[in-house]
Coordinates of C-alpha atoms in Angstrom, one line a residue:
X1 CA 198.7 121.0 -6.2
X2 CA 196.5 121.4 -3.1
X3 CA 194.6 118.1 -3.8
X4 CA 197.8 116.1 -3.8
X5 CA 199.1 117.5 -0.5
X6 CA 197.1 115.1 1.8
X7 CA 198.2 112.1 -0.3
X8 CA 201.8 113.3 -0.1
X9 CA 201.5 113.6 3.7
X10 CA 199.9 110.1 4.0
X11 CA 202.7 108.5 1.9
X12 CA 205.3 110.3 4.0
X13 CA 203.7 108.9 7.2
X14 CA 203.8 105.3 5.8
X15 CA 207.5 105.7 4.9
X16 CA 208.3 107.0 8.4
X17 CA 206.4 104.0 10.0
X18 CA 208.2 101.5 7.8
X19 CA 211.6 103.1 8.8
X20 CA 210.8 102.9 12.5
X21 CA 209.7 99.2 12.2
X22 CA 212.9 98.3 10.4
X23 CA 215.0 100.1 12.9
X24 CA 213.3 98.3 15.8
X25 CA 214.2 95.0 14.1
X26 CA 217.9 95.9 14.1
X27 CA 218.0 97.0 17.8
X28 CA 216.0 94.0 19.2
X29 CA 218.4 91.9 21.4
X30 CA 219.3 88.5 20.0
X31 CA 219.4 85.7 22.6
X32 CA 220.9 83.0 20.4
X33 CA 223.6 83.5 17.9
X34 CA 225.2 81.1 15.4
X35 CA 228.8 80.4 16.0
X36 CA 231.2 82.2 13.6
X37 CA 234.4 80.4 12.7
X38 CA 237.3 82.8 12.5
X39 CA 240.3 82.2 10.3
X40 CA 243.6 81.3 12.1
X41 CA 245.0 84.8 11.5
X42 CA 242.2 86.3 13.7
X43 CA 243.8 84.7 16.8
X44 CA 247.3 85.9 16.2
X45 CA 247.0 88.6 18.9
X46 CA 245.8 86.1 21.4
X47 CA 248.6 84.2 23.1
X48 CA 246.7 81.6 25.0
X49 CA 243.5 81.1 27.0
X50 CA 242.8 79.4 30.3
X51 CA 239.8 77.7 32.0
X52 CA 240.1 76.4 35.6
X53 CA 238.7 72.9 36.1
X54 CA 236.7 73.5 39.3
X55 CA 236.0 70.4 41.5
X56 CA 232.4 69.6 42.6
X57 CA 232.9 70.9 46.1
X58 CA 234.0 74.4 44.9
X59 CA 232.4 77.0 47.2
X60 CA 230.2 79.2 45.0
X61 CA 229.6 76.6 42.2
X62 CA 231.2 75.5 39.0
X63 CA 230.9 78.9 37.2
X64 CA 232.7 81.0 39.9
X65 CA 235.8 81.4 37.7
X66 CA 238.3 80.7 40.5
X67 CA 239.1 78.0 43.0
X68 CA 237.4 78.4 46.4
X69 CA 237.9 75.1 48.2
X70 CA 237.3 73.8 51.7
X71 CA 240.3 71.9 53.0
X72 CA 241.2 69.6 55.9
X73 CA 244.5 69.0 57.7
X74 CA 246.9 66.7 55.8
X75 CA 244.7 66.8 52.7
X76 CA 246.2 66.3 49.2
X77 CA 244.6 68.0 46.2
X78 CA 245.3 67.6 42.5
X79 CA 243.9 70.6 40.6
X80 CA 244.0 71.4 36.9
X81 CA 243.7 74.4 34.6
X82 CA 242.9 73.9 30.9
X83 CA 245.3 75.9 28.7
X84 CA 244.4 76.6 25.0
X85 CA 246.8 77.7 22.3
X86 CA 244.9 79.2 19.4
X87 CA 248.0 80.4 17.5
X88 CA 250.0 78.7 14.8
X89 CA 253.2 78.7 16.9
X90 CA 254.3 76.8 20.0
X91 CA 254.0 78.8 23.3
X92 CA 256.2 78.6 26.3
X93 CA 254.3 79.4 29.5
X94 CA 255.8 80.1 33.0
X95 CA 253.8 79.6 36.1
X96 CA 254.2 81.3 39.5
X97 CA 252.2 81.5 42.7
X98 CA 251.9 84.6 44.8
X99 CA 250.2 85.3 48.1
X100 CA 247.4 87.9 47.9
X101 CA 248.4 91.3 49.1
X102 CA 246.6 94.7 49.3
X103 CA 247.3 97.8 47.3
X104 CA 247.1 101.3 48.6
X105 CA 243.6 102.5 49.5
X106 CA 242.2 98.9 49.6
X107 CA 242.3 96.7 46.5
X108 CA 243.6 93.2 45.9
X109 CA 246.8 92.2 44.2
X110 CA 247.7 88.7 43.1
X111 CA 250.9 89.4 41.1
X112 CA 253.5 89.7 43.8
X113 CA 253.6 93.5 43.6
X114 CA 254.1 93.8 47.3
X115 CA 256.3 91.6 49.4
X116 CA 254.7 89.3 52.0
X117 CA 254.8 90.5 55.6
X118 CA 256.3 87.7 57.7
X119 CA 254.9 89.2 60.9
X120 CA 251.4 89.0 59.6
X121 CA 251.6 86.0 57.3
X122 CA 253.6 83.4 59.2
X123 CA 252.4 80.4 57.2
X124 CA 252.2 81.5 53.5
X125 CA 249.7 79.6 51.3
X126 CA 252.2 79.4 48.5
X127 CA 254.3 76.9 50.5
X128 CA 251.4 74.4 50.1
X129 CA 251.5 74.5 46.3
X130 CA 253.7 72.7 43.7
X131 CA 253.5 74.2 40.2
X132 CA 255.2 73.2 37.0
X133 CA 257.8 75.9 36.3
X134 CA 257.5 75.8 32.5
X135 CA 254.8 74.6 30.1
X136 CA 255.3 74.1 26.4
X137 CA 252.1 74.2 24.4
X138 CA 252.2 73.2 20.7
X139 CA 250.3 75.2 18.1
X140 CA 246.5 74.7 18.0
X141 CA 246.8 72.5 21.1
X142 CA 244.8 72.2 24.3
X143 CA 246.4 70.8 27.5
X144 CA 245.5 70.3 31.2
X145 CA 248.1 71.8 33.5
X146 CA 248.1 70.0 36.9
X147 CA 249.3 71.4 40.2
X148 CA 249.2 69.9 43.6
X149 CA 248.2 71.4 47.0
X150 CA 249.4 69.7 50.2
X151 CA 247.8 70.9 53.4
X152 CA 250.0 70.6 56.6
X153 CA 249.2 68.0 59.2
X154 CA 247.9 70.5 61.7
X155 CA 246.0 72.4 59.0
X156 CA 245.4 76.2 59.5
X157 CA 242.8 78.6 60.7
X158 CA 241.0 81.0 58.3
X159 CA 241.8 81.5 54.6
X160 CA 244.8 81.3 52.4
X161 CA 244.6 83.5 49.3
X162 CA 246.9 82.8 46.4
X163 CA 247.1 84.0 42.8
X164 CA 248.2 81.4 40.2
X165 CA 250.0 83.4 37.5
X166 CA 250.4 81.9 34.0
X167 CA 252.8 84.1 31.9
X168 CA 253.7 84.0 28.2
X169 CA 255.1 86.3 25.6
X170 CA 253.5 87.0 22.3
X171 CA 255.1 84.8 19.5
X172 CA 257.8 86.7 17.7
X173 CA 256.6 88.4 14.6
X174 CA 257.2 91.5 12.5
X175 CA 256.4 93.8 15.5
X176 CA 259.4 95.1 17.3
X177 CA 257.6 95.1 20.7
X178 CA 256.5 91.9 22.3
X179 CA 253.4 91.8 24.4
X180 CA 253.4 89.8 27.7
X181 CA 250.2 88.1 28.7
X182 CA 249.5 87.2 32.3
X183 CA 246.5 85.2 33.3
X184 CA 245.7 85.1 37.1
X185 CA 243.6 82.4 38.6
X186 CA 242.5 82.8 42.2
X187 CA 242.9 80.1 44.7
X188 CA 241.3 80.4 48.1
X189 CA 241.9 77.7 50.6
X190 CA 239.4 77.6 53.5
X191 CA 240.7 75.9 56.6
X192 CA 239.3 75.8 60.1
X193 CA 236.7 78.4 60.8
X194 CA 237.9 81.7 62.3
X195 CA 235.7 82.4 65.3
X196 CA 234.7 86.0 66.3
X197 CA 236.5 85.9 69.7
X198 CA 239.8 85.3 67.9
X199 CA 239.4 88.0 65.4
X200 CA 241.9 90.9 65.8
X201 CA 240.6 93.1 63.0
X202 CA 242.6 96.1 61.7
X203 CA 245.3 98.1 63.4
X204 CA 247.0 101.4 62.5
X205 CA 250.7 100.8 62.8
X206 CA 252.3 103.9 61.3
X207 CA 251.5 107.4 59.9
X208 CA 253.6 109.6 57.6
X209 CA 253.4 112.6 55.3
X210 CA 254.5 111.7 51.8
X211 CA 253.9 112.2 48.1
X212 CA 251.7 109.5 46.5
X213 CA 251.6 108.4 42.8
X214 CA 250.7 108.9 40.1
X215 CA 250.5 112.7 40.4
X216 CA 252.9 113.0 43.4
X217 CA 250.3 114.6 45.5
X218 CA 250.9 115.4 49.2
X219 CA 249.0 113.1 51.5
X220 CA 248.9 111.8 55.0
X221 CA 249.3 108.0 54.8
X222 CA 248.1 105.7 57.5
X223 CA 249.5 102.2 57.4
X224 CA 246.7 99.7 58.2
X225 CA 247.3 96.0 58.9
X226 CA 244.7 93.1 58.7
X227 CA 245.8 90.7 61.4
X228 CA 243.1 88.1 60.6
X229 CA 243.5 85.2 58.1
X230 CA 240.3 86.3 56.3
X231 CA 239.3 88.7 53.5
X232 CA 237.6 92.0 54.2
X233 CA 235.4 92.4 51.2
X234 CA 233.2 95.3 50.0
X235 CA 233.9 97.3 53.1
X236 CA 233.4 100.9 53.9
X237 CA 236.6 102.5 55.1
X238 CA 236.2 106.0 56.7
X239 CA 239.2 108.0 58.1
X240 CA 239.2 111.4 59.8
X241 CA 242.0 113.5 61.3
X242 CA 240.8 116.4 63.4
X243 CA 242.9 119.1 65.2
X244 CA 242.3 119.0 68.9
X245 CA 242.7 122.8 69.4
X246 CA 241.3 124.2 66.2
X247 CA 238.7 121.7 65.0
X248 CA 238.1 123.4 61.7
X249 CA 241.6 122.1 60.7
X250 CA 240.5 118.6 59.7
X251 CA 241.0 116.0 56.9
X252 CA 238.5 113.3 55.9
X253 CA 238.2 110.5 53.4
X254 CA 235.6 107.7 52.8
X255 CA 236.2 104.7 50.6
X256 CA 233.5 102.2 49.5
X257 CA 233.9 98.6 48.2
X258 CA 237.3 98.3 49.9
X259 CA 238.9 94.9 49.5
X260 CA 241.7 93.7 51.9
X261 CA 243.6 90.5 51.6
X262 CA 244.1 88.1 54.6
X263 CA 247.2 88.9 56.8
X264 CA 248.3 91.9 54.7
X265 CA 249.3 95.5 55.2
X266 CA 248.6 98.6 53.1
X267 CA 248.6 102.4 53.2
X268 CA 245.3 104.4 53.2
X269 CA 246.1 107.8 51.8
X270 CA 244.4 111.0 52.9
X271 CA 245.1 113.6 50.2
X272 CA 245.5 117.1 51.5
X273 CA 243.9 118.5 48.4
X274 CA 245.7 121.8 48.4
X275 CA 245.1 122.3 52.2
X276 CA 248.0 123.5 54.3
X277 CA 249.3 120.9 56.8
X278 CA 248.8 122.7 60.1
X279 CA 251.1 121.5 62.9
X280 CA 249.5 120.4 66.2
X281 CA 247.9 117.5 68.1
X282 CA 245.2 115.6 66.1
X283 CA 242.8 112.8 66.8
X284 CA 242.7 110.1 64.2
X285 CA 239.6 107.9 63.8
X286 CA 239.6 104.9 61.4
X287 CA 236.4 102.9 60.9
X288 CA 235.9 99.8 58.8
X289 CA 232.4 98.3 58.2
X290 CA 231.9 95.1 56.1
X291 CA 229.7 92.0 56.4
X292 CA 232.3 90.2 58.5
X293 CA 234.3 93.0 60.1
X294 CA 233.3 96.1 62.2
X295 CA 236.2 97.8 63.8
X296 CA 237.1 101.3 65.0
X297 CA 240.6 102.7 65.7
X298 CA 241.4 105.8 67.6
X299 CA 244.9 107.3 67.7
X300 CA 246.5 110.5 68.8
X301 CA 248.8 112.1 66.2
X302 CA 251.4 114.8 66.5
X303 CA 252.0 116.7 63.3
X304 CA 255.0 119.0 62.7
X305 CA 255.7 121.1 59.6
X306 CA 256.5 118.1 57.3
X307 CA 256.0 114.9 59.4
X308 CA 253.5 113.1 61.5
X309 CA 253.8 110.4 64.2
X310 CA 251.6 108.6 66.7
X311 CA 251.9 109.5 70.3
X312 CA 250.6 107.8 73.4
X313 CA 247.2 109.2 74.3
X314 CA 247.6 108.8 78.0
X315 CA 251.0 110.4 77.9
X316 CA 249.5 113.3 75.9
X317 CA 246.8 113.8 78.5
X318 CA 249.3 113.6 81.3
X319 CA 251.4 116.2 79.5
X320 CA 248.4 118.5 79.0
X321 CA 247.5 118.0 82.7
X322 CA 251.1 118.7 83.7
X323 CA 251.1 121.8 81.5
X324 CA 247.9 123.1 83.2
X325 CA 249.3 122.4 86.7
X326 CA 252.5 124.2 85.9
X327 CA 250.6 127.1 84.4
X328 CA 248.3 127.2 87.5
X329 CA 251.3 127.1 89.9
X330 CA 253.1 129.8 87.9
X331 CA 250.0 132.0 88.0
X332 CA 249.6 131.4 91.8
X333 CA 253.3 132.2 92.5
X334 CA 253.0 135.4 90.4
X335 CA 249.8 136.4 92.3
X336 CA 251.6 135.8 95.7
X337 CA 254.6 137.8 94.5
X338 CA 252.4 140.7 93.5
X339 CA 250.5 140.6 96.8
X340 CA 253.8 140.6 98.8
X341 CA 255.1 143.5 96.7
X342 CA 252.0 145.6 97.1
X343 CA 252.0 144.9 100.8
X344 CA 255.6 146.0 101.3
X345 CA 254.9 149.1 99.2
X346 CA 251.9 150.0 101.4
X347 CA 253.9 149.4 104.6
X348 CA 256.8 151.6 103.3
X349 CA 254.4 154.4 102.3
X350 CA 252.7 154.2 105.8
X351 CA 256.1 154.6 107.5
X352 CA 256.9 157.6 105.4
X353 CA 253.6 159.3 106.1

């Protein structure tokens, strides 16, 4: 048996080498793959598919995936989206346009989740667009859906951000629950360039203590507003709230890759994380840094047991100075009273002696 052991080990080594080579063939990435034609029933769960037909002047190129167009005053645009129905039933598609807004903590929304703020967005981009309300797409059909964009005579400054929503329900079948499919195509209209001297940046307009979803956690929410008609993309948003008397009572949050829509308002939540909300006077500092926006906000905040509000910093300093003056005067009066009392007492004792 000893003479066969080296041969056995050699055969075992060859088998292991063959196994490794065969495994490497299966894990080698394939750069070209032959198209596989799926039967019609494979598309039953797909309601429809879309492909925006980007014009040659689309900023970012033809493969960007959304419309990003330079526009001029009084310009008329005819844009199209290719809609494909891979199912065996006709599909009824609704179309809606929503102005881009900002979700809590800085993310974009194009589905109309938040109402437009007329104080910030005085000229909504959706008023420039005419969409077909309903589209009927036959089975196994492909169709170009056209929509028009009409720029006002005076044009506009900055960007208008819109989400084109194409909505359809899954064809009725045996399933009791119907799925709704929503495809969102971005449309960014770039008007006259927004120059730095006219940029207003962010502002902190309100502060409150509330419970935030989804876990109903207690948080200090600062309402921030983007007054500029321009995106703030991939920004770093830092927020700190520090007690002015006891500085170890502080709350901090830093968010990266923040995205804020033009002329929109949102809440930036600072979770308490189990910390007790200590009443007092706090200093709030909010700082945003992005490639096109660098802005710092400083506010004075008064926090009670269950609420917070902004107060005027100068009034606060005046009140502190007034308190110090009153305390100083009270101390001086007390000192004078004590001196007069002791002087009278000494005079009285002198007379008696």
